[in-house]
Amino acid sequence: MKTLICKLAPVFLAMGSVAQASEEKLTTDAPVLWDIPIPFWPGHSLPVTNSMLMLLLAVIIITVVLRLATRKMERIPHGLQNLVEWVFETLYNFVEGLTGKYIARKYFWYFATVFILIFVSNIIGLIPGVGEITYQGKPLLRGVNADMNTTVFLGFFYAILWFIWVMKEQGPWHFITHTFGPKGGLTGALKYALLPIFFFVGVIEIVSICIRPVALAARLFGNIFAGETVLEVMTNTGALGFLTTLPFMALELLVAFVQALVFLMLTAVFLKTQIGSEEDEEEGNKPRNPLPRS
């Protein structure tokens, strides 16, 4: 089986290159395929783009794989169950190493979900036929994360979850005092003399928190969109242009994994730096005095 996959890999990359070449021109806006009327709201409808259709396909693939892997659970796993358990165990150990036991145990469900969704979405965007099949003159499918609507949603959805988690773990007053208040255990007159500086640092921290979802969205979109654009340009360089894209297709497979991993790492670190502590790492319990770090 492994030998067969190695033999078919160049064919897959070549076919993927041809499929990318047949796509007209990748634009930043995803074309709308059709509109779905919204019940009880006359005159309004939900536009369905080709990237939304691709995202639905990614969700279906993930759901089917997980259902097949877990329909007959065995104490000693093998086959697909073994693969899925290995993936989740590896992800859990990775997240635990980044955030500590408490955060990993409580919020791993989010980090695993977002990593797998982004990775699968990136991979199926390279499947031959994406961008080639058209519907009313428009590409029926499009790379999910080559649409900034998707990445912006992922970034701001995480920002909302981050705010809810921080308020739940720390509370509003604790968050405010440790963002704008004195740090380092200062006491006496020096504590009050440095209050303006600490307040200014707190303002910078708030600005940084507000920028995070934008940075997450732009980084993911920029890398995926740039990769697909390069494939399109290289493929149109000549009659055998698809051959020149083979190295870039292989690179895109790596980028698909790296960008999903980077998104997971950044979101995990953002949460860790806000509510993590040494007690979390050593004992696996809820931090007794979580302090935000810049």
mmCIF file of C-alpha atoms in Angstrom:
data_model
loop_
_atom_site.group_PDB
_atom_site.id
_atom_site.type_symbol
_atom_site.label_atom_id
_atom_site.label_comp_id
_atom_site.label_asym_id
_atom_site.label_seq_id
_atom_site.Cartn_x
_atom_site.Cartn_y
_atom_site.Cartn_z
ATOM 1 C CA MET A 1 0.000 0.000 0.000
ATOM 2 C CA LYS A 2 2.806 2.389 0.897
ATOM 3 C CA THR A 3 4.572 1.623 -2.397
ATOM 4 C CA LEU A 4 1.381 2.300 -4.348
ATOM 5 C CA ILE A 5 0.939 5.685 -2.648
ATOM 6 C CA CYS A 6 4.532 6.638 -3.496
ATOM 7 C CA LYS A 7 3.964 5.734 -7.152
ATOM 8 C CA LEU A 8 0.699 7.662 -7.367
ATOM 9 C CA ALA A 9 1.999 10.794 -5.613
ATOM 10 C CA PRO A 10 3.604 12.317 -8.760
ATOM 11 C CA VAL A 11 0.426 11.601 -10.722
ATOM 12 C CA PHE A 12 -1.666 13.316 -8.048
ATOM 13 C CA LEU A 13 0.617 16.351 -8.065
ATOM 14 C CA ALA A 14 0.551 16.589 -11.859
ATOM 15 C CA MET A 15 -3.252 16.267 -12.008
ATOM 16 C CA GLY A 16 -3.584 18.848 -9.268
ATOM 17 C CA SER A 17 -1.423 21.210 -11.287
ATOM 18 C CA VAL A 18 -3.603 20.777 -14.363
ATOM 19 C CA ALA A 19 -6.730 21.408 -12.280
ATOM 20 C CA GLN A 20 -5.232 24.601 -10.930
ATOM 21 C CA ALA A 21 -4.399 25.693 -14.467
ATOM 22 C CA SER A 22 -7.976 25.336 -15.671
ATOM 23 C CA GLU A 23 -9.286 27.710 -13.021
ATOM 24 C CA GLU A 24 -9.933 31.081 -14.676
ATOM 25 C CA LYS A 25 -8.361 33.560 -12.284
ATOM 26 C CA LEU A 26 -8.268 33.327 -8.530
ATOM 27 C CA THR A 27 -9.792 36.445 -7.033
ATOM 28 C CA THR A 28 -9.979 37.550 -3.423
ATOM 29 C CA ASP A 29 -13.782 37.415 -3.465
ATOM 30 C CA ALA A 30 -15.432 33.996 -3.712
ATOM 31 C CA PRO A 31 -18.192 33.922 -6.362
ATOM 32 C CA VAL A 32 -21.763 33.281 -5.205
ATOM 33 C CA LEU A 33 -23.222 30.101 -6.699
ATOM 34 C CA TRP A 34 -26.811 30.505 -5.547
ATOM 35 C CA ASP A 35 -28.955 32.137 -2.867
ATOM 36 C CA ILE A 36 -31.030 30.336 -0.255
ATOM 37 C CA PRO A 37 -34.132 32.278 0.871
ATOM 38 C CA ILE A 38 -34.279 32.873 4.626
ATOM 39 C CA PRO A 39 -37.607 31.681 6.106
ATOM 40 C CA PHE A 40 -39.745 34.315 7.823
ATOM 41 C CA TRP A 41 -37.508 37.090 6.446
ATOM 42 C CA PRO A 42 -38.953 38.122 3.074
ATOM 43 C CA GLY A 43 -36.572 39.708 0.625
ATOM 44 C CA HIS A 44 -33.458 38.304 2.303
ATOM 45 C CA SER A 45 -31.405 35.262 1.356
ATOM 46 C CA LEU A 46 -28.212 33.464 2.307
ATOM 47 C CA PRO A 47 -25.571 33.617 -0.446
ATOM 48 C CA VAL A 48 -23.728 30.316 -0.928
ATOM 49 C CA THR A 49 -20.203 30.664 -2.292
ATOM 50 C CA ASN A 50 -17.945 27.967 -3.693
ATOM 51 C CA SER A 51 -15.698 28.217 -0.612
ATOM 52 C CA MET A 52 -18.723 27.564 1.632
ATOM 53 C CA LEU A 53 -19.484 24.474 -0.430
ATOM 54 C CA MET A 54 -15.883 23.339 -0.015
ATOM 55 C CA LEU A 55 -16.054 23.908 3.753
ATOM 56 C CA LEU A 56 -19.175 21.754 3.914
ATOM 57 C CA LEU A 57 -17.314 19.042 2.019
ATOM 58 C CA ALA A 58 -14.449 19.199 4.524
ATOM 59 C CA VAL A 59 -16.884 18.852 7.446
ATOM 60 C CA ILE A 60 -18.550 15.861 5.759
ATOM 61 C CA ILE A 61 -15.189 14.153 5.175
ATOM 62 C CA ILE A 62 -14.110 14.664 8.792
ATOM 63 C CA THR A 63 -17.464 13.429 10.096
ATOM 64 C CA VAL A 64 -17.442 10.307 7.923
ATOM 65 C CA VAL A 65 -13.869 9.398 8.885
ATOM 66 C CA LEU A 66 -14.585 9.815 12.601
ATOM 67 C CA ARG A 67 -17.810 7.825 12.383
ATOM 68 C CA LEU A 68 -16.075 4.974 10.562
ATOM 69 C CA ALA A 69 -13.229 4.994 13.081
ATOM 70 C CA THR A 70 -15.488 4.910 16.141
ATOM 71 C CA ARG A 71 -18.459 2.773 15.102
ATOM 72 C CA LYS A 72 -16.815 -0.414 16.435
ATOM 73 C CA MET A 73 -14.405 0.671 19.147
ATOM 74 C CA GLU A 74 -11.884 -1.959 20.242
ATOM 75 C CA ARG A 75 -9.675 -2.085 23.321
ATOM 76 C CA ILE A 76 -6.663 -2.770 21.106
ATOM 77 C CA PRO A 77 -7.221 -0.413 18.166
ATOM 78 C CA HIS A 78 -6.191 -1.198 14.625
ATOM 79 C CA GLY A 79 -6.811 0.189 11.184
ATOM 80 C CA LEU A 80 -8.640 3.503 10.979
ATOM 81 C CA GLN A 81 -9.370 3.610 14.714
ATOM 82 C CA ASN A 82 -5.667 3.273 15.443
ATOM 83 C CA LEU A 83 -4.828 6.097 13.026
ATOM 84 C CA VAL A 84 -7.435 8.466 14.464
ATOM 85 C CA GLU A 85 -6.401 7.722 18.050
ATOM 86 C CA TRP A 86 -2.756 8.306 17.128
ATOM 87 C CA VAL A 87 -3.612 11.668 15.546
ATOM 88 C CA PHE A 88 -5.594 12.857 18.571
ATOM 89 C CA GLU A 89 -3.032 11.551 21.054
ATOM 90 C CA THR A 90 -0.233 13.332 19.191
ATOM 91 C CA LEU A 91 -2.231 16.564 19.067
ATOM 92 C CA TYR A 92 -3.102 16.330 22.744
ATOM 93 C CA ASN A 93 0.518 15.829 23.790
ATOM 94 C CA PHE A 94 1.530 18.756 21.593
ATOM 95 C CA VAL A 95 -1.131 21.068 23.053
ATOM 96 C CA GLU A 96 -0.302 19.948 26.580
ATOM 97 C CA GLY A 97 3.335 20.811 25.974
ATOM 98 C CA LEU A 98 2.317 24.305 24.891
ATOM 99 C CA THR A 99 -0.353 25.143 27.437
ATOM 100 C CA GLY A 100 0.033 22.808 30.410
ATOM 101 C CA LYS A 101 -2.245 20.071 31.688
ATOM 102 C CA TYR A 102 -5.151 22.207 32.891
ATOM 103 C CA ILE A 103 -5.729 24.151 29.683
ATOM 104 C CA ALA A 104 -5.108 21.107 27.483
ATOM 105 C CA ARG A 105 -7.590 18.975 29.408
ATOM 106 C CA LYS A 106 -10.275 21.666 29.395
ATOM 107 C CA TYR A 107 -9.914 23.281 25.956
ATOM 108 C CA PHE A 108 -8.309 20.608 23.787
ATOM 109 C CA TRP A 109 -11.605 20.114 21.962
ATOM 110 C CA TYR A 110 -11.219 23.536 20.319
ATOM 111 C CA PHE A 111 -7.554 23.201 19.360
ATOM 112 C CA ALA A 112 -8.056 19.742 17.840
ATOM 113 C CA THR A 113 -11.144 20.857 15.927
ATOM 114 C CA VAL A 114 -9.594 23.972 14.430
ATOM 115 C CA PHE A 115 -6.375 22.163 13.443
ATOM 116 C CA ILE A 116 -8.141 19.279 11.724
ATOM 117 C CA LEU A 117 -10.649 21.565 9.987
ATOM 118 C CA ILE A 118 -7.955 23.873 8.601
ATOM 119 C CA PHE A 119 -5.669 21.007 7.581
ATOM 120 C CA VAL A 120 -8.371 18.998 5.813
ATOM 121 C CA SER A 121 -9.683 22.157 4.124
ATOM 122 C CA ASN A 122 -6.207 22.973 2.831
ATOM 123 C CA ILE A 123 -5.594 19.432 1.571
ATOM 124 C CA ILE A 124 -8.850 19.032 -0.335
ATOM 125 C CA GLY A 125 -8.173 22.396 -1.964
ATOM 126 C CA LEU A 126 -5.310 20.662 -3.811
ATOM 127 C CA ILE A 127 -7.400 17.743 -5.065
ATOM 128 C CA PRO A 128 -7.596 17.535 -8.874
ATOM 129 C CA GLY A 129 -10.867 19.050 -10.066
ATOM 130 C CA VAL A 130 -11.000 21.932 -7.615
ATOM 131 C CA GLY A 131 -11.425 25.056 -9.716
ATOM 132 C CA GLU A 132 -11.946 22.963 -12.872
ATOM 133 C CA ILE A 133 -15.586 21.986 -12.460
ATOM 134 C CA THR A 134 -17.807 24.980 -13.137
ATOM 135 C CA TYR A 135 -21.396 25.922 -12.385
ATOM 136 C CA GLN A 136 -22.967 28.594 -14.591
ATOM 137 C CA GLY A 137 -19.509 29.714 -15.646
ATOM 138 C CA LYS A 138 -18.161 29.905 -12.088
ATOM 139 C CA PRO A 139 -15.778 27.466 -10.351
ATOM 140 C CA LEU A 140 -17.924 25.113 -8.274
ATOM 141 C CA LEU A 141 -15.230 24.559 -5.646
ATOM 142 C CA ARG A 142 -12.541 26.812 -4.201
ATOM 143 C CA GLY A 143 -9.904 26.495 -1.507
ATOM 144 C CA VAL A 144 -11.639 27.238 1.793
ATOM 145 C CA ASN A 145 -8.895 29.352 3.311
ATOM 146 C CA ALA A 146 -8.264 31.213 0.050
ATOM 147 C CA ASP A 147 -11.480 33.046 0.952
ATOM 148 C CA MET A 148 -10.805 35.672 3.599
ATOM 149 C CA ASN A 149 -14.398 35.427 4.843
ATOM 150 C CA THR A 150 -13.510 32.002 6.248
ATOM 151 C CA THR A 151 -10.248 33.028 7.890
ATOM 152 C CA VAL A 152 -11.793 36.188 9.359
ATOM 153 C CA PHE A 153 -14.557 34.079 10.878
ATOM 154 C CA LEU A 154 -12.002 31.668 12.373
ATOM 155 C CA GLY A 155 -9.997 34.545 13.823
ATOM 156 C CA PHE A 156 -12.896 36.438 15.381
ATOM 157 C CA PHE A 157 -14.651 33.278 16.554
ATOM 158 C CA TYR A 158 -11.508 32.419 18.499
ATOM 159 C CA ALA A 159 -11.370 35.979 19.883
ATOM 160 C CA ILE A 160 -14.903 35.566 21.241
ATOM 161 C CA LEU A 161 -14.070 32.199 22.793
ATOM 162 C CA TRP A 162 -10.838 33.614 24.246
ATOM 163 C CA PHE A 163 -12.740 36.454 25.919
ATOM 164 C CA ILE A 164 -15.338 34.067 27.359
ATOM 165 C CA TRP A 165 -12.668 31.680 28.670
ATOM 166 C CA VAL A 166 -10.605 34.483 30.236
ATOM 167 C CA MET A 167 -13.644 36.012 31.942
ATOM 168 C CA LYS A 168 -14.609 32.571 33.213
ATOM 169 C CA GLU A 169 -11.123 31.740 34.521
ATOM 170 C CA GLN A 170 -10.098 35.157 35.854
ATOM 171 C CA GLY A 171 -13.168 37.336 36.127
ATOM 172 C CA PRO A 172 -13.512 40.941 34.878
ATOM 173 C CA TRP A 173 -11.874 42.631 37.881
ATOM 174 C CA HIS A 174 -8.865 40.322 37.938
ATOM 175 C CA PHE A 175 -8.381 40.817 34.199
ATOM 176 C CA ILE A 176 -8.527 44.634 34.474
ATOM 177 C CA THR A 177 -6.260 44.933 37.514
ATOM 178 C CA HIS A 178 -3.597 42.661 36.085
ATOM 179 C CA THR A 179 -3.728 44.313 32.685
ATOM 180 C CA PHE A 180 -3.502 47.927 33.843
ATOM 181 C CA GLY A 181 -2.263 47.548 37.423
ATOM 182 C CA PRO A 182 1.293 47.376 38.815
ATOM 183 C CA LYS A 183 3.275 44.196 38.227
ATOM 184 C CA GLY A 184 6.348 42.645 39.777
ATOM 185 C CA GLY A 185 5.222 42.890 43.404
ATOM 186 C CA LEU A 186 6.032 46.586 43.720
ATOM 187 C CA THR A 187 5.019 48.339 46.952
ATOM 188 C CA GLY A 188 5.191 51.777 48.485
ATOM 189 C CA ALA A 189 5.702 55.041 46.626
ATOM 190 C CA LEU A 190 7.385 53.347 43.660
ATOM 191 C CA LYS A 191 4.201 51.397 42.982
ATOM 192 C CA TYR A 192 2.139 54.570 42.607
ATOM 193 C CA ALA A 193 4.866 56.445 40.734
ATOM 194 C CA LEU A 194 4.907 53.789 38.002
ATOM 195 C CA LEU A 195 1.133 53.572 37.657
ATOM 196 C CA PRO A 196 1.043 55.710 34.458
ATOM 197 C CA ILE A 197 3.621 53.423 32.826
ATOM 198 C CA PHE A 198 1.749 50.273 33.773
ATOM 199 C CA PHE A 199 -1.487 51.802 32.505
ATOM 200 C CA PHE A 200 0.179 52.642 29.187
ATOM 201 C CA VAL A 201 1.498 49.063 28.940
ATOM 202 C CA GLY A 202 -2.039 47.834 29.620
ATOM 203 C CA VAL A 203 -3.380 49.939 26.744
ATOM 204 C CA ILE A 204 -0.776 48.400 24.441
ATOM 205 C CA GLU A 205 -1.826 44.945 25.670
ATOM 206 C CA ILE A 206 -5.478 45.680 24.854
ATOM 207 C CA VAL A 207 -4.502 46.857 21.360
ATOM 208 C CA SER A 208 -2.478 43.665 20.930
ATOM 209 C CA ILE A 209 -5.470 41.554 21.975
ATOM 210 C CA CYS A 210 -7.690 43.355 19.452
ATOM 211 C CA ILE A 211 -5.173 42.829 16.645
ATOM 212 C CA ARG A 212 -4.795 39.085 17.245
ATOM 213 C CA PRO A 213 -7.891 37.879 15.321
ATOM 214 C CA VAL A 214 -6.952 40.089 12.364
ATOM 215 C CA ALA A 215 -3.396 38.722 12.389
ATOM 216 C CA LEU A 216 -4.657 35.124 12.583
ATOM 217 C CA ALA A 217 -7.020 35.672 9.646
ATOM 218 C CA ALA A 218 -4.522 37.549 7.467
ATOM 219 C CA ARG A 219 -1.701 35.055 8.044
ATOM 220 C CA LEU A 220 -3.777 32.013 7.114
ATOM 221 C CA PHE A 221 -5.458 33.688 4.142
ATOM 222 C CA GLY A 222 -2.235 35.198 2.822
ATOM 223 C CA ASN A 223 -0.301 31.940 2.779
ATOM 224 C CA ILE A 224 -3.049 29.833 1.187
ATOM 225 C CA PHE A 225 -4.120 32.473 -1.339
ATOM 226 C CA ALA A 226 -0.504 33.182 -2.316
ATOM 227 C CA GLY A 227 0.193 29.486 -2.797
ATOM 228 C CA GLU A 228 -2.777 28.990 -5.103
ATOM 229 C CA THR A 229 -1.883 32.127 -7.054
ATOM 230 C CA VAL A 230 1.698 30.907 -7.570
ATOM 231 C CA LEU A 231 0.399 27.558 -8.835
ATOM 232 C CA GLU A 232 -1.859 29.341 -11.305
ATOM 233 C CA VAL A 233 0.910 31.584 -12.611
ATOM 234 C CA MET A 234 3.479 28.783 -12.914
ATOM 235 C CA THR A 235 1.040 26.517 -14.718
ATOM 236 C CA ASN A 236 0.385 29.126 -17.404
ATOM 237 C CA THR A 237 4.084 29.507 -18.254
ATOM 238 C CA GLY A 238 3.928 27.146 -21.230
ATOM 239 C CA ALA A 239 2.661 23.947 -22.810
ATOM 240 C CA LEU A 240 4.350 21.855 -20.113
ATOM 241 C CA GLY A 241 3.800 24.415 -17.410
ATOM 242 C CA PHE A 242 2.183 21.855 -15.143
ATOM 243 C CA LEU A 243 5.582 20.162 -14.763
ATOM 244 C CA THR A 244 7.059 23.330 -13.306
ATOM 245 C CA THR A 245 4.365 23.376 -10.639
ATOM 246 C CA LEU A 246 5.201 19.931 -9.235
ATOM 247 C CA PRO A 247 7.685 21.312 -6.664
ATOM 248 C CA PHE A 248 5.169 24.002 -5.717
ATOM 249 C CA MET A 249 2.389 21.437 -5.326
ATOM 250 C CA ALA A 250 4.633 19.437 -2.996
ATOM 251 C CA LEU A 251 5.394 22.647 -1.107
ATOM 252 C CA GLU A 252 1.680 23.412 -0.805
ATOM 253 C CA LEU A 253 1.119 20.031 0.848
ATOM 254 C CA LEU A 254 3.655 21.069 3.475
ATOM 255 C CA VAL A 255 2.132 24.551 3.780
ATOM 256 C CA ALA A 256 -1.303 22.993 4.333
ATOM 257 C CA PHE A 257 0.036 21.256 7.445
ATOM 258 C CA VAL A 258 2.254 24.094 8.658
ATOM 259 C CA GLN A 259 -0.462 26.744 8.484
ATOM 260 C CA ALA A 260 -2.912 24.560 10.407
ATOM 261 C CA LEU A 261 -0.212 23.931 13.009
ATOM 262 C CA VAL A 262 0.695 27.640 13.248
ATOM 263 C CA PHE A 263 -2.954 28.582 13.805
ATOM 264 C CA LEU A 264 -3.192 25.989 16.589
ATOM 265 C CA MET A 265 0.075 27.128 18.179
ATOM 266 C CA LEU A 266 -0.820 30.823 18.196
ATOM 267 C CA THR A 267 -4.293 30.308 19.621
ATOM 268 C CA ALA A 268 -2.910 27.974 22.292
ATOM 269 C CA VAL A 269 -0.134 30.385 23.242
ATOM 270 C CA PHE A 270 -2.543 33.354 23.391
ATOM 271 C CA LEU A 271 -4.670 31.468 25.893
ATOM 272 C CA LYS A 272 -1.680 30.144 27.833
ATOM 273 C CA THR A 273 -0.104 33.581 28.273
ATOM 274 C CA GLN A 274 -3.345 34.915 29.715
ATOM 275 C CA ILE A 275 -4.475 32.208 32.140
ATOM 276 C CA GLY A 276 -1.504 29.838 32.428
ATOM 277 C CA SER A 277 0.929 29.482 35.306
ATOM 278 C CA GLU A 278 3.631 27.207 36.698
ATOM 279 C CA GLU A 279 1.109 25.444 38.923
ATOM 280 C CA ASP A 280 -0.782 24.444 35.782
ATOM 281 C CA GLU A 281 2.286 22.771 34.296
ATOM 282 C CA GLU A 282 3.397 21.023 37.478
ATOM 283 C CA GLU A 283 0.112 19.822 38.927
ATOM 284 C CA GLY A 284 -2.402 19.904 36.091
ATOM 285 C CA ASN A 285 -4.799 21.891 38.258
ATOM 286 C CA LYS A 286 -6.498 25.215 37.696
ATOM 287 C CA PRO A 287 -3.935 28.022 38.235
ATOM 288 C CA ARG A 288 -4.322 29.552 41.688
ATOM 289 C CA ASN A 289 -3.220 33.014 40.597
ATOM 290 C CA PRO A 290 -3.168 33.279 36.789
ATOM 291 C CA LEU A 291 -1.288 36.361 35.646
ATOM 292 C CA PRO A 292 -1.354 37.786 32.119
ATOM 293 C CA ARG A 293 1.960 38.101 30.378
ATOM 294 C CA SER A 294 2.827 40.459 27.570
#
